[in-house]
Structures are given as structure tokens and as C-alpha cells.
Coordinates of N, CA, C and O in Angstrom, one line a residue:
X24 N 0.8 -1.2 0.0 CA 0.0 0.0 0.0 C 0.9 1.2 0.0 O 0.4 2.3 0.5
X25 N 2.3 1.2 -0.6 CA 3.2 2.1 -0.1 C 2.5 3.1 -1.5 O 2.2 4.2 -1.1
X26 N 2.0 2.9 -2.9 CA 1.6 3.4 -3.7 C 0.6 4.2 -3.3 O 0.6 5.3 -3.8
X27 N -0.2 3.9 -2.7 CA -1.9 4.0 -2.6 C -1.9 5.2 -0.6 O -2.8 5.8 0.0
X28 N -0.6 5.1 -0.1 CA -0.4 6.3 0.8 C 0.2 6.9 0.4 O -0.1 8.0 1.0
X29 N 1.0 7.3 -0.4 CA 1.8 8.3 -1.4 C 0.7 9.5 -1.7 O 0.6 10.6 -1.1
X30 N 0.0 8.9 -3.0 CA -0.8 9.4 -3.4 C -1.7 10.4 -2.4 O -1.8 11.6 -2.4
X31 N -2.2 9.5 -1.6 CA -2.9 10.6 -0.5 C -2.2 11.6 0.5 O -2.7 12.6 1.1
X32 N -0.8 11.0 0.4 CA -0.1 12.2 1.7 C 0.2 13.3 0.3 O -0.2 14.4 0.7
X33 N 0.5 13.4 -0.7 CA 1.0 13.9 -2.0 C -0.6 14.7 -1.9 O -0.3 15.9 -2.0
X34 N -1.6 14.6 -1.8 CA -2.5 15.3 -2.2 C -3.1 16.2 -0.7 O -3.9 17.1 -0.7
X35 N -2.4 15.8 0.3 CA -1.9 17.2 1.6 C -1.6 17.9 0.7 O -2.4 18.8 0.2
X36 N 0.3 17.6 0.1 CA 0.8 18.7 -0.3 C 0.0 19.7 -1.6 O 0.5 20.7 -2.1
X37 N -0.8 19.2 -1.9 CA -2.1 20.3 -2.9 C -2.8 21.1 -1.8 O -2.6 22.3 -1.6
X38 N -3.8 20.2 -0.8 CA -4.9 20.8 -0.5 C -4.4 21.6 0.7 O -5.3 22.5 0.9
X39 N -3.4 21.8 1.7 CA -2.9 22.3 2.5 C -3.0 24.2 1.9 O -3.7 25.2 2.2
X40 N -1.7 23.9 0.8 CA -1.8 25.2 0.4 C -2.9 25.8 -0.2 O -3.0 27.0 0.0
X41 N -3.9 24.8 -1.1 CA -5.0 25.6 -1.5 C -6.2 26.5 -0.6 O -7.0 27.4 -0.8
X42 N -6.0 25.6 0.6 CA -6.8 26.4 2.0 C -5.9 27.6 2.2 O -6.5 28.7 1.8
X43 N -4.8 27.7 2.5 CA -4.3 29.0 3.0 C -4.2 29.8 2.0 O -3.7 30.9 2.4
X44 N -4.6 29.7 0.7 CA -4.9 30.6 -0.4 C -6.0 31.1 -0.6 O -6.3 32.1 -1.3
X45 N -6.8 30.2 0.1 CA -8.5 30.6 -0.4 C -8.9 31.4 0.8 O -9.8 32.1 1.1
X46 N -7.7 30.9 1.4 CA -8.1 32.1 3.4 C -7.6 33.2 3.0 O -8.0 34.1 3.6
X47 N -6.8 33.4 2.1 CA -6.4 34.7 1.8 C -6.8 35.5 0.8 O -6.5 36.7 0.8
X48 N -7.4 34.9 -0.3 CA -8.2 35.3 -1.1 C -9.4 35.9 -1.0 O -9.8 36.8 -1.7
X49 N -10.1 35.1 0.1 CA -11.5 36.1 0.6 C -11.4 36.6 2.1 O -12.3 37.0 2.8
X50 N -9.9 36.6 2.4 CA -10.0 37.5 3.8 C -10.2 36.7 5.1 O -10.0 37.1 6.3
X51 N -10.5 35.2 4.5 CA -10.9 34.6 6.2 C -12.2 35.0 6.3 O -12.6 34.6 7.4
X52 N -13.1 35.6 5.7 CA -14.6 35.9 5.5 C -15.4 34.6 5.2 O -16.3 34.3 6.0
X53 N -15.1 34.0 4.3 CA -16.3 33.3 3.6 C -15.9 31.5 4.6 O -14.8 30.9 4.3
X54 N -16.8 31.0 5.4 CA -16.3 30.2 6.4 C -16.4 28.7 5.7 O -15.7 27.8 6.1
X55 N -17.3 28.5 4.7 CA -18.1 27.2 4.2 C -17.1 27.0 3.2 O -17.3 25.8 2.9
X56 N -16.1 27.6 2.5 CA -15.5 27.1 1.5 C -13.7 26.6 2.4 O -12.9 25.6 2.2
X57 N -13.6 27.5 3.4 CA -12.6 27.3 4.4 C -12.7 25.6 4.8 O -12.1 24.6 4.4
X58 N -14.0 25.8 5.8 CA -14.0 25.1 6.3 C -14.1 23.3 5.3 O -13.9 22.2 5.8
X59 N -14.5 23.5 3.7 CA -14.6 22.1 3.1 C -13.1 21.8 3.2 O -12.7 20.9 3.8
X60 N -12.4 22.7 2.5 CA -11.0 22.8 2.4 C -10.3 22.1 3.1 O -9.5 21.2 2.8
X61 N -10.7 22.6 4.3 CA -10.0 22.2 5.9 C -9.8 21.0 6.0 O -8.7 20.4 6.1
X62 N -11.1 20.4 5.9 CA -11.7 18.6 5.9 C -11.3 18.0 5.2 O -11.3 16.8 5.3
X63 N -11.0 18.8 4.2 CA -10.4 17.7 2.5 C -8.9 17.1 2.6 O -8.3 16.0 2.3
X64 N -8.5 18.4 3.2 CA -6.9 17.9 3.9 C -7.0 16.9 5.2 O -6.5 15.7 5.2
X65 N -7.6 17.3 6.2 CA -7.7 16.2 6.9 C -7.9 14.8 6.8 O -7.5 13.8 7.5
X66 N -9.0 14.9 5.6 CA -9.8 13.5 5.2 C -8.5 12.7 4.4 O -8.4 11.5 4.4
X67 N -7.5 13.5 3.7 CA -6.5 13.0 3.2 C -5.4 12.7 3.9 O -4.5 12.0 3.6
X68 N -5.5 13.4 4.9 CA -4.6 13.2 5.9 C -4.8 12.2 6.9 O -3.7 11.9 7.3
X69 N -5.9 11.5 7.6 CA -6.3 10.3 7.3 C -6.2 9.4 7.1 O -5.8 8.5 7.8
X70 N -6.8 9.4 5.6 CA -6.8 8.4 4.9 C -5.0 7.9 4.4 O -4.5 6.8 4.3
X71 N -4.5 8.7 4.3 CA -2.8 8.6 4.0 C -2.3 7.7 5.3 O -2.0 6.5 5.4
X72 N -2.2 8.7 6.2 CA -1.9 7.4 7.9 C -2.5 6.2 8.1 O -1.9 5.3 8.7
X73 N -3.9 6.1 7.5 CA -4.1 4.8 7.7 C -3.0 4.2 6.8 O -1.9 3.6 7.2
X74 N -3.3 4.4 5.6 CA -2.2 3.3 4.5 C -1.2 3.0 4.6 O -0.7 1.9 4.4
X75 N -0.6 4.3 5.3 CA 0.8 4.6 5.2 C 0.9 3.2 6.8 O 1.5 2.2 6.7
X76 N 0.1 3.6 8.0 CA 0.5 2.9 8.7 C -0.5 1.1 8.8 O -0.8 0.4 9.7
X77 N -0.7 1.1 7.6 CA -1.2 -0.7 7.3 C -0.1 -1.0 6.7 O 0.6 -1.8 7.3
X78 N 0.4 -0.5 5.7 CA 1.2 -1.2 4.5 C 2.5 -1.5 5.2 O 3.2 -2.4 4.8
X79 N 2.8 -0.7 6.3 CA 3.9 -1.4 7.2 C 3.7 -2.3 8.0 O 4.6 -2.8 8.6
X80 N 2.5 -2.8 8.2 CA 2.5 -4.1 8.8 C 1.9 -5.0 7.9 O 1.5 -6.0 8.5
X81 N 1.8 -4.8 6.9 CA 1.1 -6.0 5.9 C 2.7 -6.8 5.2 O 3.8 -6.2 5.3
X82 N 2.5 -7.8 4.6 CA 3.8 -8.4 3.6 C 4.2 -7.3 2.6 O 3.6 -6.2 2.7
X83 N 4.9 -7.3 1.9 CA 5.2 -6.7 0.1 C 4.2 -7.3 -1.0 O 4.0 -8.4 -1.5
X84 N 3.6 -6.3 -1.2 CA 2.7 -6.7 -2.6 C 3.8 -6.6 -3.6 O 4.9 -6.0 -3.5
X85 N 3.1 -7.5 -4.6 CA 3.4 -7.3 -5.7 C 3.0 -6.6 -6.8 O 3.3 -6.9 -7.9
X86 N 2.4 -5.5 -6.4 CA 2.0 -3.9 -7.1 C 3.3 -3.0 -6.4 O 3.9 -2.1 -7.1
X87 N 3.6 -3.2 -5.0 CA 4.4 -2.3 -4.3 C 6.2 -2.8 -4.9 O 7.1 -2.2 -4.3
X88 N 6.4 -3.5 -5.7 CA 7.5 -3.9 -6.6 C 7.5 -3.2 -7.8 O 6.8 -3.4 -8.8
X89 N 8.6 -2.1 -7.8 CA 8.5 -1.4 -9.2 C 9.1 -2.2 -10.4 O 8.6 -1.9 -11.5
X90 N 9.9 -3.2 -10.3 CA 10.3 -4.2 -10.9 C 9.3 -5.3 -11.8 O 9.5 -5.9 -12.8
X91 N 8.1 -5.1 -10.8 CA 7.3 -6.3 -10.7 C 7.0 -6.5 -12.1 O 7.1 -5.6 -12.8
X92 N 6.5 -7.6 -12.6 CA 5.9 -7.9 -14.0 C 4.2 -8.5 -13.3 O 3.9 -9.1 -12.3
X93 N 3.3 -8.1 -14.5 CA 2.1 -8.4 -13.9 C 2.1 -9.6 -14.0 O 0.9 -9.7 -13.8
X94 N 2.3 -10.5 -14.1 CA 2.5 -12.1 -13.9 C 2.4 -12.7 -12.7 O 1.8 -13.7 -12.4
X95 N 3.4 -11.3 -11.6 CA 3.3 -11.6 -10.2 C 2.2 -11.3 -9.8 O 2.1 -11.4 -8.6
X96 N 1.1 -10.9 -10.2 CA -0.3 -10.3 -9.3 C -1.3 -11.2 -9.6 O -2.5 -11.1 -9.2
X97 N -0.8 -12.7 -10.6 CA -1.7 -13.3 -11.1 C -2.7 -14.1 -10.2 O -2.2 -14.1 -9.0
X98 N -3.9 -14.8 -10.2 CA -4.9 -15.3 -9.0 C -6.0 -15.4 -9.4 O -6.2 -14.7 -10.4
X99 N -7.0 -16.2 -8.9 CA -7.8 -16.2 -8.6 C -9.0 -15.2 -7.8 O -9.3 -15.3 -6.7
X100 N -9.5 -14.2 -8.7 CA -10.3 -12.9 -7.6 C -11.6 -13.1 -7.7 O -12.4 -12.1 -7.8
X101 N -12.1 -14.6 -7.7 CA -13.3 -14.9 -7.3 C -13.8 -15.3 -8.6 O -13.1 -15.5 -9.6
X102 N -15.4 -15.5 -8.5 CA -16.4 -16.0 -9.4 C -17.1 -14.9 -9.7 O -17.9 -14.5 -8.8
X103 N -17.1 -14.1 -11.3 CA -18.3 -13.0 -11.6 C -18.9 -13.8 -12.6 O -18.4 -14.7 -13.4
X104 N -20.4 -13.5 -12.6 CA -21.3 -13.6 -13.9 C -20.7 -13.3 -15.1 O -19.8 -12.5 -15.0
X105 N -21.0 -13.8 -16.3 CA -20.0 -13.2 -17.3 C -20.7 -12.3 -18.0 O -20.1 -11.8 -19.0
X106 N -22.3 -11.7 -17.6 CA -22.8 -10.8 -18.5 C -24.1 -10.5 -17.5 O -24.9 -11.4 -17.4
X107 N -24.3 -9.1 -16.8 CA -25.6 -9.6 -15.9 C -26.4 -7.9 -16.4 O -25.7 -7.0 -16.7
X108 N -27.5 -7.9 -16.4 CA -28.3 -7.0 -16.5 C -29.1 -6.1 -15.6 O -29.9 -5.1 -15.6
X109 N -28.5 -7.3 -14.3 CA -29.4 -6.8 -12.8 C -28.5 -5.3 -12.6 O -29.0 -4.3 -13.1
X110 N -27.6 -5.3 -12.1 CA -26.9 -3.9 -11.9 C -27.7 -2.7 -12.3 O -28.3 -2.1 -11.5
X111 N -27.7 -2.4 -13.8 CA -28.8 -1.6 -14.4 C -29.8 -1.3 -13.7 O -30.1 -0.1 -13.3
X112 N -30.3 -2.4 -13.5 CA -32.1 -2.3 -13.0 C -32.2 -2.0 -11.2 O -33.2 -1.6 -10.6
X113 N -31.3 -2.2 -10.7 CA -30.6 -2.1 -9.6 C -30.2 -0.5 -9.3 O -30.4 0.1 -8.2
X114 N -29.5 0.0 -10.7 CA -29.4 1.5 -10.8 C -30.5 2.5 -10.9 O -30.8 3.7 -10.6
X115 N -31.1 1.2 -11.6 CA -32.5 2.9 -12.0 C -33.1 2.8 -11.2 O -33.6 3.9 -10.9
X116 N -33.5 1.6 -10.2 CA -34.7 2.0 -9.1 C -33.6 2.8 -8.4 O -33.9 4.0 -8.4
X117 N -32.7 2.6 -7.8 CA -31.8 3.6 -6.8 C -32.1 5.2 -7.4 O -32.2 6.2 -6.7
X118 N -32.0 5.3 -8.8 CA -32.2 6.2 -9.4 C -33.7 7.1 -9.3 O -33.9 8.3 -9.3
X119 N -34.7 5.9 -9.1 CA -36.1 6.5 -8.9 C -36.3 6.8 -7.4 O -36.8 7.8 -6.9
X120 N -35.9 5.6 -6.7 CA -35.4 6.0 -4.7 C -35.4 7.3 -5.0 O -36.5 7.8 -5.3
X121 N -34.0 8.2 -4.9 CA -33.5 9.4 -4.7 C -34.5 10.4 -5.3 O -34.7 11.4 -4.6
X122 N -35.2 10.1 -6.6 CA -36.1 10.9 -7.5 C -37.2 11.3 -6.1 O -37.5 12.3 -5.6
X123 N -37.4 10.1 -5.8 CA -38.7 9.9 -4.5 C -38.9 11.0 -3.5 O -39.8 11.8 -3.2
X124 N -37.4 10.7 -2.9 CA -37.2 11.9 -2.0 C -37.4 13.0 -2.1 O -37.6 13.6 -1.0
X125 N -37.5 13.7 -3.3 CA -37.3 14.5 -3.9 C -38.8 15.0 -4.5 O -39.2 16.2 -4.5
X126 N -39.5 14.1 -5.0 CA -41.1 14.3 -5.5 C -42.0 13.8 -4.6 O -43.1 14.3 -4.4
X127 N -41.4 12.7 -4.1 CA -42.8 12.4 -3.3 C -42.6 10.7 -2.7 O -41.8 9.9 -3.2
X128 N -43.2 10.4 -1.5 CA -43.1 8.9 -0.9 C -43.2 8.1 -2.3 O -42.3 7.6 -2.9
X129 N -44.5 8.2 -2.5 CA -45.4 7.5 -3.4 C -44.1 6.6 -4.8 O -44.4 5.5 -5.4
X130 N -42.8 7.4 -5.1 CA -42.4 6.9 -6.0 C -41.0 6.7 -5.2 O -40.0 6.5 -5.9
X131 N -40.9 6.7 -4.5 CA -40.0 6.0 -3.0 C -40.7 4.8 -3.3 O -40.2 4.1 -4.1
X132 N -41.3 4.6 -2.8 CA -42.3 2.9 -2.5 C -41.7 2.0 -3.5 O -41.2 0.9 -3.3
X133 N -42.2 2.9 -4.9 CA -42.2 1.9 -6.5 C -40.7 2.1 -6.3 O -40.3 1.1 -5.7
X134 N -39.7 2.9 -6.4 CA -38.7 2.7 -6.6 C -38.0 1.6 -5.4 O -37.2 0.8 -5.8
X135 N -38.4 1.6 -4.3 CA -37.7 0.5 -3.2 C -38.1 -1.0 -3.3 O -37.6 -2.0 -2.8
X136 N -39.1 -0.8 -4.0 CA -39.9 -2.4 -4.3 C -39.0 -2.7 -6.2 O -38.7 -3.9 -6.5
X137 N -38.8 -2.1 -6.7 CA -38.2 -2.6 -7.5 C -36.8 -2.8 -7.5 O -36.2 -3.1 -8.6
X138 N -36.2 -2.5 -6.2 CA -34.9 -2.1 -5.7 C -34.9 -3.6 -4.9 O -33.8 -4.1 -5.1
X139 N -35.5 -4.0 -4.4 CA -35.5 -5.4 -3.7 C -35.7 -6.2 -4.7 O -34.9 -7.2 -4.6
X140 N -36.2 -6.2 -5.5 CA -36.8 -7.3 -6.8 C -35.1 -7.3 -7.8 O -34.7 -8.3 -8.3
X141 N -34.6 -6.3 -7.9 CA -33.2 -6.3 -8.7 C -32.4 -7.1 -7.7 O -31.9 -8.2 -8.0
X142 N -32.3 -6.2 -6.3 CA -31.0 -6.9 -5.6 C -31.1 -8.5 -5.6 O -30.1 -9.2 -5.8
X143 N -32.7 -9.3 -5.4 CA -32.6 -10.1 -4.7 C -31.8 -11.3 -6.2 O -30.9 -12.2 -6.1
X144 N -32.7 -10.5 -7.6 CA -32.6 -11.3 -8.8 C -31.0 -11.0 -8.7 O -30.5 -12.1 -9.0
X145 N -29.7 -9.9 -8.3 CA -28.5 -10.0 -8.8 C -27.7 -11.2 -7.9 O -26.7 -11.8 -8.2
X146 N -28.7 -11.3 -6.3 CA -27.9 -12.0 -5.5 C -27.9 -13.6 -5.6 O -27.1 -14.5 -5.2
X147 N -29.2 -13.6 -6.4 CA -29.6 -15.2 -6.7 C -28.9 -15.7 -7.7 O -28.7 -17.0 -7.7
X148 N -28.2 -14.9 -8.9 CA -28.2 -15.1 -10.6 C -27.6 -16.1 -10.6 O -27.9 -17.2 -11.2
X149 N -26.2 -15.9 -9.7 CA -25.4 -17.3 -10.0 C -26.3 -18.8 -9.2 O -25.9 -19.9 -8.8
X150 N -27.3 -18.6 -9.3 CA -27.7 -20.2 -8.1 C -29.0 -20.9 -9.3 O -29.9 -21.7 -9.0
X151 N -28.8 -20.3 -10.7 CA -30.0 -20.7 -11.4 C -29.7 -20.2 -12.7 O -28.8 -19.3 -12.9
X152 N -30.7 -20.9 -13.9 CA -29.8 -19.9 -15.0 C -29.3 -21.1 -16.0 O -29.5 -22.3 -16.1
X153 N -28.5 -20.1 -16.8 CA -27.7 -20.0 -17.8 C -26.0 -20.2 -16.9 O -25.0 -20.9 -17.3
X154 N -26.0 -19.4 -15.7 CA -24.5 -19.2 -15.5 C -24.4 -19.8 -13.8 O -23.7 -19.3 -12.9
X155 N -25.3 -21.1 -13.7 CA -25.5 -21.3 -12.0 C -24.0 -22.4 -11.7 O -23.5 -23.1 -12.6
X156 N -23.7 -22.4 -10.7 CA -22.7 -22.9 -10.8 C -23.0 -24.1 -9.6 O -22.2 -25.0 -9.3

């Protein structure tokens, strides 16, 4: 994970200074753009310590090998469907959900009922089918 804490302590060194620029650009007046700023660094700051302090107790990956050839990362990362359509249908009710909030219960309801009807069809797909294993 030495890659993947880089990256976020590396993105301190952006957001750090962009706050003390934007504090000085509006005076220390405008509090809500300050304060996102603030958090963004923090949140990166963070998230970088965690990495920074896992990847020293985890083994050496073989991503963290600048050497490495992708050959070394090769494996087994599970069993996927090879073509599924639930996702989609999974998206747009989530898509109609949020609409809901927004217009009204009433298409909350339709959209969560066809939000259970997708999840349940993507969780079952592999147990029946064309692709059941």
C-alpha cells in the first residue's frame, strides 16, 4: 500500500496550500469554503496514515514492486457472472429511490420495491440460469 499512501499524503501537499490561499483570497470571511477545504486535507490526511500505517504491517505486494511484472499479481479474484443485467435495474430503481425523495413517498415505495426485486434477482443469478454454478 506504499503506492496507494503516497498518493494521498502527495494530495496534503495540494490541499494544505489551496486552504491557506483561499483564506487569503476572501479575507478569512467566507467560512463554508474554508471550512470544506479544511476537511479535504484532513480527510487525506487520514486516509494517507491509515495506508501509510497498514502497509507497514502487511507483507510486500506485488504492485508495491516497481520491478514487478504483472504475472506476479496473477490469482484467482473470485467468481463473476459473465454478462448480468441486474446492476442496471438495480441503478435505476436507486435512481427512482432518490427521484422519490425528492417528488414524493409515493415513487419512493415503486422505486424500493423494485430495488429489492433487482438486488434479490443479482444475488440469486449465480444459483439458477444459464450461469449457475
Amino acid at each position: 500500500m506504499r503506492v496507494e499512501s503516497r498518493l494521498f499524503l502527495y494530495l496534503i501537499g495540494f490541499f494544505a496550500p489551496i486552504t491557506l490561499v483561499y483564506g487569503f483570497w476572501t479575507r478569512w470571511a467566507e467560512p463554508i469554503g474554508l471550512t470544506s477545504l479544511l476537511l479535504t486535507s484532513l480527510l487525506f490526511l487520514l486516509t494517507g496514515f491509515y495506508l501509510w500505517r497498514t502497509g507497514k504491517e502487511l507483507p510486500f505486494r506485488p504492485e508495491d514492486n516497481p520491478k514487478g511484472e504483472i504475472s506476479d499479481a496473477e490469482g484467482d479474484y473470485g467468481y463473476f457472472v459473465a454478462s448480468s443485467w441486474t446492476p442496471l435495474w438495480l441503478g435505476l430503481s436507486s435512481a427512482v429511490m432518490f427521484a422519490g425523495l425528492a417528488i414524493g413517498w409515493w415513487l419512493f415505495i415503486i422505486g424500493a420495491i423494485f430495488g429489492v426485486v433487482a438486488l434479490l434477482l443479482w444475488v440469486f443469478e449465480s444459483f439458477s440460469g444459464e450461469y449457475s454454478i
